[in-house]
CSV table of N, CA and C in Angstrom, one decimal:
chain,number,residue,atom,x,y,z
U,609,MET,N,-6.2,-11.6,13.9
U,609,MET,CA,-5.8,-10.2,14.0
U,609,MET,C,-6.9,-9.4,13.4
U,610,SER,N,-7.3,-8.4,14.1
U,610,SER,CA,-8.3,-7.5,13.6
U,610,SER,C,-7.7,-6.2,13.1
U,611,LEU,N,-8.1,-5.8,11.9
U,611,LEU,CA,-7.5,-4.6,11.3
U,611,LEU,C,-8.5,-3.5,11.4
U,612,HIS,N,-8.0,-2.3,11.7
U,612,HIS,CA,-8.9,-1.1,11.7
U,612,HIS,C,-8.6,-0.4,10.4
U,613,PHE,N,-9.6,0.1,9.8
U,613,PHE,CA,-9.4,0.8,8.5
U,613,PHE,C,-9.7,2.2,8.6
U,614,LEU,N,-9.0,3.0,7.8
U,614,LEU,CA,-9.3,4.4,7.7
U,614,LEU,C,-10.0,4.7,6.3
U,615,ASN,N,-11.0,5.5,6.3
U,615,ASN,CA,-11.6,5.9,5.1
U,615,ASN,C,-10.6,6.6,4.2
U,616,LEU,N,-10.8,6.5,2.9
U,616,LEU,CA,-9.9,7.1,1.9
U,616,LEU,C,-10.2,8.6,1.9
U,617,SER,N,-11.2,9.1,2.5
U,617,SER,CA,-11.4,10.6,2.6
U,617,SER,C,-10.5,11.2,3.7
U,618,VAL,N,-10.7,12.5,3.9
U,618,VAL,CA,-9.9,13.2,4.9
U,618,VAL,C,-10.2,12.8,6.3
U,619,SER,N,-11.5,12.4,6.6
U,619,SER,CA,-11.8,12.1,8.0
U,619,SER,C,-11.5,10.6,8.3
U,620,PRO,N,-10.9,10.4,9.4
U,620,PRO,CA,-10.5,9.0,9.8
U,620,PRO,C,-11.6,8.2,10.3
U,621,GLU,N,-12.6,7.8,9.5
U,621,GLU,CA,-13.7,7.0,9.9
U,621,GLU,C,-13.6,5.6,9.2
U,622,PRO,N,-14.3,4.6,9.7
U,622,PRO,CA,-14.2,3.3,9.1
U,622,PRO,C,-14.6,3.3,7.7
U,623,ALA,N,-13.9,2.5,6.8
U,623,ALA,CA,-14.3,2.4,5.4
U,623,ALA,C,-15.6,1.6,5.3
U,624,PRO,N,-16.4,2.0,4.4
U,624,PRO,CA,-17.6,1.2,4.2
U,624,PRO,C,-17.3,-0.3,3.8
U,625,ALA,N,-18.3,-1.1,4.1
U,625,ALA,CA,-18.1,-2.6,3.8
U,625,ALA,C,-17.7,-2.8,2.4
U,626,GLY,N,-16.7,-3.6,2.1
U,626,GLY,CA,-16.3,-4.0,0.8
U,626,GLY,C,-15.2,-3.1,0.2
U,627,LEU,N,-15.0,-2.0,0.9
U,627,LEU,CA,-13.9,-1.1,0.4
U,627,LEU,C,-12.6,-1.3,1.2
U,628,VAL,N,-11.5,-1.1,0.5
U,628,VAL,CA,-10.2,-1.3,1.2
U,628,VAL,C,-9.8,0.1,1.6
U,629,GLY,N,-9.4,0.3,2.8
U,629,GLY,CA,-9.0,1.6,3.3
U,629,GLY,C,-7.5,1.5,3.8
U,630,PHE,N,-6.9,2.6,4.1
U,630,PHE,CA,-5.5,2.6,4.6
U,630,PHE,C,-5.5,1.8,5.9
U,631,ALA,N,-4.5,1.0,6.1
U,631,ALA,CA,-4.4,0.3,7.3
U,631,ALA,C,-3.9,1.2,8.4
U,632,GLU,N,-4.0,0.8,9.7
U,632,GLU,CA,-3.5,1.6,10.8
U,632,GLU,C,-2.0,1.7,10.6
U,633,PRO,N,-1.4,2.8,11.0
U,633,PRO,CA,0.1,3.0,10.7
U,633,PRO,C,1.0,1.9,11.4
U,634,ASP,N,0.5,1.3,12.5
U,634,ASP,CA,1.4,0.3,13.1
U,634,ASP,C,1.2,-1.1,12.6
U,635,TRP,N,0.3,-1.3,11.6
U,635,TRP,CA,0.1,-2.6,11.0
U,635,TRP,C,1.3,-3.0,10.1
U,636,LYS,N,1.9,-4.1,10.4
U,636,LYS,CA,3.1,-4.5,9.7
U,636,LYS,C,2.9,-5.6,8.7
U,637,GLY,N,1.7,-5.9,8.3
U,637,GLY,CA,1.4,-6.9,7.3
U,637,GLY,C,0.9,-8.2,7.9
U,638,ASP,N,0.5,-9.0,7.0
U,638,ASP,CA,-0.1,-10.3,7.4
U,638,ASP,C,0.9,-11.4,7.1
U,639,ALA,N,1.5,-12.0,8.1
U,639,ALA,CA,2.6,-13.0,7.9
U,639,ALA,C,2.0,-14.3,7.3
U,640,ASP,N,0.7,-14.5,7.3
U,640,ASP,CA,0.1,-15.6,6.7
U,640,ASP,C,-0.4,-15.4,5.3
U,641,PHE,N,-0.1,-14.2,4.7
U,641,PHE,CA,-0.6,-13.8,3.4
U,641,PHE,C,0.0,-14.7,2.4
U,642,ASP,N,-0.9,-15.3,1.5
U,642,ASP,CA,-0.4,-16.2,0.4
U,642,ASP,C,-1.0,-15.8,-0.9
U,643,GLY,N,-1.3,-14.5,-1.1
U,643,GLY,CA,-1.9,-14.0,-2.3
U,643,GLY,C,-1.0,-13.8,-3.5
U,644,LEU,N,0.3,-13.8,-3.2
U,644,LEU,CA,1.3,-13.5,-4.2
U,644,LEU,C,2.5,-14.4,-4.2
U,645,SER,N,3.1,-14.5,-5.3
U,645,SER,CA,4.3,-15.3,-5.4
U,645,SER,C,5.5,-14.6,-4.7
U,646,GLU,N,6.3,-15.4,-4.0
U,646,GLU,CA,7.5,-14.7,-3.3
U,646,GLU,C,8.6,-14.3,-4.3
U,647,ALA,N,8.5,-14.9,-5.5
U,647,ALA,CA,9.5,-14.5,-6.6
U,647,ALA,C,9.0,-13.3,-7.3
U,648,ILE,N,9.2,-12.2,-6.7
U,648,ILE,CA,8.7,-10.9,-7.2
U,648,ILE,C,9.8,-9.8,-7.1
U,649,ASP,N,9.8,-8.9,-8.0
U,649,ASP,CA,10.7,-7.8,-7.9
U,649,ASP,C,10.2,-6.7,-7.0
U,650,LEU,N,10.5,-6.7,-5.7
U,650,LEU,CA,10.0,-5.8,-4.8
U,650,LEU,C,10.4,-4.3,-5.2
U,651,ASP,N,11.6,-4.1,-5.6
U,651,ASP,CA,12.1,-2.8,-5.9
U,651,ASP,C,11.3,-2.2,-7.1
U,652,GLY,N,11.1,-3.1,-8.1
U,652,GLY,CA,10.3,-2.6,-9.2
U,652,GLY,C,8.9,-2.3,-8.9
U,653,TRP,N,8.3,-3.2,-8.0
U,653,TRP,CA,6.9,-3.0,-7.6
U,653,TRP,C,6.8,-1.7,-6.8
U,654,LEU,N,7.7,-1.4,-5.9
U,654,LEU,CA,7.7,-0.2,-5.1
U,654,LEU,C,7.9,1.0,-5.9
U,655,ALA,N,8.8,0.9,-6.9
U,655,ALA,CA,9.0,2.1,-7.8
U,655,ALA,C,7.8,2.4,-8.6
U,656,ASP,N,7.1,1.3,-9.1
U,656,ASP,CA,5.9,1.5,-9.9
U,656,ASP,C,4.8,2.2,-9.0
U,657,LEU,N,4.7,1.7,-7.8
U,657,LEU,CA,3.7,2.2,-6.9
U,657,LEU,C,4.0,3.7,-6.5
U,658,ALA,N,5.3,4.0,-6.4
U,658,ALA,CA,5.7,5.4,-6.1
U,658,ALA,C,5.3,6.3,-7.3
U,659,GLY,N,5.5,5.8,-8.5
U,659,GLY,CA,5.1,6.6,-9.7
U,659,GLY,C,3.6,6.8,-9.8
U,660,GLN,N,2.8,5.8,-9.4
U,660,GLN,CA,1.4,5.9,-9.4
U,660,GLN,C,0.9,6.9,-8.4
U,661,ILE,N,1.5,6.9,-7.2
U,661,ILE,CA,1.1,7.9,-6.2
U,661,ILE,C,1.5,9.3,-6.6
U,662,ASP,N,2.6,9.4,-7.2
U,662,ASP,CA,3.1,10.8,-7.7
U,662,ASP,C,2.1,11.2,-8.8
U,663,ALA,N,1.8,10.3,-9.7
U,663,ALA,CA,0.8,10.7,-10.8
U,663,ALA,C,-0.5,11.0,-10.3
U,664,GLY,N,-1.0,10.3,-9.3
U,664,GLY,CA,-2.3,10.6,-8.6
U,664,GLY,C,-2.3,12.0,-8.0
U,665,ALA,N,-1.2,12.4,-7.4
U,665,ALA,CA,-1.1,13.7,-6.7
U,665,ALA,C,-1.1,14.8,-7.8
U,666,ARG,N,-0.3,14.6,-8.9
U,666,ARG,CA,-0.2,15.6,-9.9
U,666,ARG,C,-1.5,15.7,-10.7
U,667,GLN,N,-2.1,14.6,-11.0
U,667,GLN,CA,-3.3,14.6,-11.9
U,667,GLN,C,-4.6,14.9,-11.1
U,668,GLY,N,-4.5,14.8,-9.8
U,668,GLY,CA,-5.6,15.2,-8.9
U,668,GLY,C,-6.6,14.1,-8.6
U,669,TRP,N,-6.3,12.8,-9.0
U,669,TRP,CA,-7.2,11.7,-8.6
U,669,TRP,C,-6.9,11.2,-7.2
U,670,LEU,N,-5.8,11.6,-6.6
U,670,LEU,CA,-5.5,11.4,-5.2
U,670,LEU,C,-5.6,12.8,-4.5
U,671,THR,N,-6.3,12.9,-3.4
U,671,THR,CA,-6.3,14.2,-2.7
U,671,THR,C,-5.0,14.4,-2.0
U,672,ALA,N,-4.7,15.6,-1.5
U,672,ALA,CA,-3.4,15.8,-0.8
U,672,ALA,C,-3.2,14.8,0.3
U,673,TYR,N,-4.3,14.6,1.1
U,673,TYR,CA,-4.3,13.7,2.2
U,673,TYR,C,-3.9,12.3,1.8
U,674,GLN,N,-4.6,11.8,0.7
U,674,GLN,CA,-4.4,10.5,0.2
U,674,GLN,C,-3.0,10.3,-0.3
U,675,ALA,N,-2.5,11.3,-1.0
U,675,ALA,CA,-1.1,11.2,-1.5
U,675,ALA,C,-0.1,11.1,-0.4
U,676,ARG,N,-0.3,12.0,0.6
U,676,ARG,CA,0.6,12.0,1.8
U,676,ARG,C,0.5,10.7,2.5
U,677,ARG,N,-0.7,10.2,2.7
U,677,ARG,CA,-0.9,8.9,3.5
U,677,ARG,C,-0.3,7.8,2.7
U,678,ALA,N,-0.5,7.7,1.4
U,678,ALA,CA,0.0,6.6,0.6
U,678,ALA,C,1.6,6.7,0.6
U,679,GLY,N,2.1,7.9,0.5
U,679,GLY,CA,3.6,8.1,0.6
U,679,GLY,C,4.1,7.7,1.9
U,680,PHE,N,3.4,8.0,3.0
U,680,PHE,CA,3.9,7.5,4.3
U,680,PHE,C,3.9,6.0,4.4
U,681,ASP,N,2.8,5.4,3.9
U,681,ASP,CA,2.7,3.9,3.9
U,681,ASP,C,3.8,3.3,3.1
U,682,LEU,N,4.1,3.9,1.9
U,682,LEU,CA,5.1,3.4,1.0
U,682,LEU,C,6.5,3.5,1.7
U,683,GLN,N,6.8,4.6,2.4
U,683,GLN,CA,8.1,4.8,3.0
U,683,GLN,C,8.2,3.8,4.2
U,684,SER,N,7.1,3.5,4.9
U,684,SER,CA,7.1,2.5,5.9
U,684,SER,C,7.4,1.1,5.4
U,685,ILE,N,6.8,0.8,4.2
U,685,ILE,CA,7.0,-0.5,3.6
U,685,ILE,C,8.5,-0.6,3.1
U,686,ARG,N,9.0,0.5,2.6
U,686,ARG,CA,10.5,0.4,2.2
U,686,ARG,C,11.4,0.1,3.4
U,687,CYS,N,11.1,0.7,4.5
U,687,CYS,CA,11.9,0.4,5.7
U,687,CYS,C,11.7,-1.0,6.1
U,688,GLN,N,10.5,-1.6,6.0
U,688,GLN,CA,10.3,-3.0,6.4
U,688,GLN,C,11.0,-3.9,5.4
U,689,VAL,N,11.1,-3.5,4.1
U,689,VAL,CA,11.8,-4.3,3.1
U,689,VAL,C,13.3,-4.3,3.4
U,690,ARG,N,13.9,-3.2,3.8
U,690,ARG,CA,15.3,-3.1,4.2
U,690,ARG,C,15.6,-4.0,5.4
U,691,PHE,N,14.7,-4.0,6.4
U,691,PHE,CA,14.8,-4.9,7.5
U,691,PHE,C,14.8,-6.3,7.1
U,692,GLU,N,13.8,-6.7,6.3
U,692,GLU,CA,13.7,-8.1,5.8
U,692,GLU,C,14.9,-8.5,5.0
U,693,ARG,N,15.6,-7.7,4.4
U,693,ARG,CA,16.8,-8.1,3.6
U,693,ARG,C,17.9,-8.4,4.6
U,694,LEU,N,17.9,-7.7,5.8
U,694,LEU,CA,18.9,-8.0,6.8
U,694,LEU,C,18.7,-9.3,7.5
U,695,LYS,N,17.4,-9.6,7.8
U,695,LYS,CA,17.0,-10.8,8.5
U,695,LYS,C,15.8,-11.4,7.8
U,696,PRO,N,16.1,-12.1,6.6
U,696,PRO,CA,15.0,-12.6,5.8
U,696,PRO,C,14.3,-13.8,6.5
U,697,SER,N,13.0,-13.8,6.3
U,697,SER,CA,12.1,-14.9,6.8
U,697,SER,C,10.9,-15.0,5.9
U,698,PRO,N,10.4,-16.2,5.6
U,698,PRO,CA,9.2,-16.3,4.8
U,698,PRO,C,8.0,-15.5,5.3
U,699,GLU,N,7.9,-15.5,6.6
U,699,GLU,CA,6.7,-14.8,7.2
U,699,GLU,C,6.9,-13.3,7.0
U,700,GLY,N,8.1,-12.8,7.2
U,700,GLY,CA,8.4,-11.4,7.0
U,700,GLY,C,8.1,-10.9,5.6
U,701,LEU,N,8.6,-11.8,4.6
U,701,LEU,CA,8.3,-11.4,3.2
U,701,LEU,C,6.9,-11.4,2.9
U,702,ARG,N,6.1,-12.4,3.4
U,702,ARG,CA,4.7,-12.4,3.2
U,702,ARG,C,4.0,-11.2,3.8
U,703,ALA,N,4.5,-10.8,4.9
U,703,ALA,CA,3.9,-9.6,5.5
U,703,ALA,C,4.2,-8.4,4.7
U,704,VAL,N,5.4,-8.2,4.1
U,704,VAL,CA,5.7,-7.1,3.2
U,704,VAL,C,4.8,-7.2,2.0
U,705,LEU,N,4.7,-8.3,1.4
U,705,LEU,CA,3.9,-8.5,0.2
U,705,LEU,C,2.5,-8.1,0.5
U,706,SER,N,2.0,-8.5,1.7
U,706,SER,CA,0.6,-8.1,2.0
U,706,SER,C,0.4,-6.6,2.1
U,707,ARG,N,1.4,-5.9,2.6
U,707,ARG,CA,1.3,-4.5,2.7
U,707,ARG,C,1.4,-3.8,1.4
U,708,ILE,N,2.3,-4.3,0.5
U,708,ILE,CA,2.4,-3.7,-0.9
U,708,ILE,C,1.1,-4.0,-1.6
U,709,ASP,N,0.6,-5.2,-1.5
U,709,ASP,CA,-0.7,-5.6,-2.2
U,709,ASP,C,-1.8,-4.7,-1.8
U,710,ARG,N,-1.9,-4.4,-0.5
U,710,ARG,CA,-3.0,-3.6,0.1
U,710,ARG,C,-2.9,-2.2,-0.5
U,711,LEU,N,-1.7,-1.6,-0.4
U,711,LEU,CA,-1.5,-0.2,-0.9
U,711,LEU,C,-1.7,-0.1,-2.4
U,712,SER,N,-1.3,-1.1,-3.1
U,712,SER,CA,-1.5,-1.1,-4.6
U,712,SER,C,-3.0,-1.1,-4.9
U,713,ARG,N,-3.8,-1.9,-4.1
U,713,ARG,CA,-5.2,-2.0,-4.3
U,713,ARG,C,-5.9,-0.7,-4.0
U,714,ILE,N,-5.4,0.0,-2.9
U,714,ILE,CA,-6.0,1.3,-2.6
U,714,ILE,C,-5.8,2.3,-3.7
U,715,VAL,N,-4.5,2.4,-4.2
U,715,VAL,CA,-4.2,3.4,-5.2
U,715,VAL,C,-5.0,3.0,-6.5
U,716,ALA,N,-5.0,1.7,-6.8
U,716,ALA,CA,-5.8,1.3,-8.1
U,716,ALA,C,-7.3,1.7,-7.9
U,717,ALA,N,-7.8,1.5,-6.8
U,717,ALA,CA,-9.2,1.9,-6.6
U,717,ALA,C,-9.5,3.4,-6.7
U,718,MET,N,-8.5,4.2,-6.4
U,718,MET,CA,-8.7,5.6,-6.5
U,718,MET,C,-8.5,6.1,-7.9
U,719,ARG,N,-7.8,5.4,-8.8
U,719,ARG,CA,-7.4,5.8,-10.1
U,719,ARG,C,-8.7,5.7,-11.0
U,720,PRO,N,-9.1,6.8,-11.7
U,720,PRO,CA,-10.2,6.7,-12.6
U,720,PRO,C,-9.8,5.8,-13.8
U,721,ALA,N,-10.8,5.2,-14.3
U,721,ALA,CA,-10.6,4.2,-15.4
U,721,ALA,C,-10.0,4.9,-16.6
U,722,THR,N,-10.2,6.2,-16.8
U,722,THR,CA,-9.7,6.8,-18.0
U,722,THR,C,-8.3,7.4,-17.9
U,723,VAL,N,-7.7,7.2,-16.7
U,723,VAL,CA,-6.3,7.8,-16.5
U,723,VAL,C,-5.3,6.8,-17.0
U,724,VAL,N,-4.3,7.2,-17.8
U,724,VAL,CA,-3.2,6.4,-18.2
U,724,VAL,C,-2.1,6.4,-17.2
U,725,ARG,N,-1.7,5.2,-16.8
U,725,ARG,CA,-0.6,5.1,-15.8
U,725,ARG,C,0.7,5.8,-16.3
U,726,SER,N,1.3,6.5,-15.5
U,726,SER,CA,2.6,7.2,-15.9
U,726,SER,C,3.8,6.5,-15.2
């Protein structure tokens, strides 16, 4: 599967090599993702990620576009989590984890090293 990336800036251009960009809105994750343990607190991870996005918007290390886009992705992931709880499957959970991991890496890459997480 080929992923198309959006730059973290306002213009939707491909991300430079080596950088993680927002995934296309219709990307539902990688069912073969094996980078994380399946024994994870999804709700806690999503709440922490929401707090980081909010902090980035308030503190200015996320632009308005980046905060809106990250919020959109987070809401989409939450919907996918609800669906997976109704019809659980190992592939579906791995896909959700891959999306959360990707968004977490994007937000972490945008956060300056001197910012304290809230």
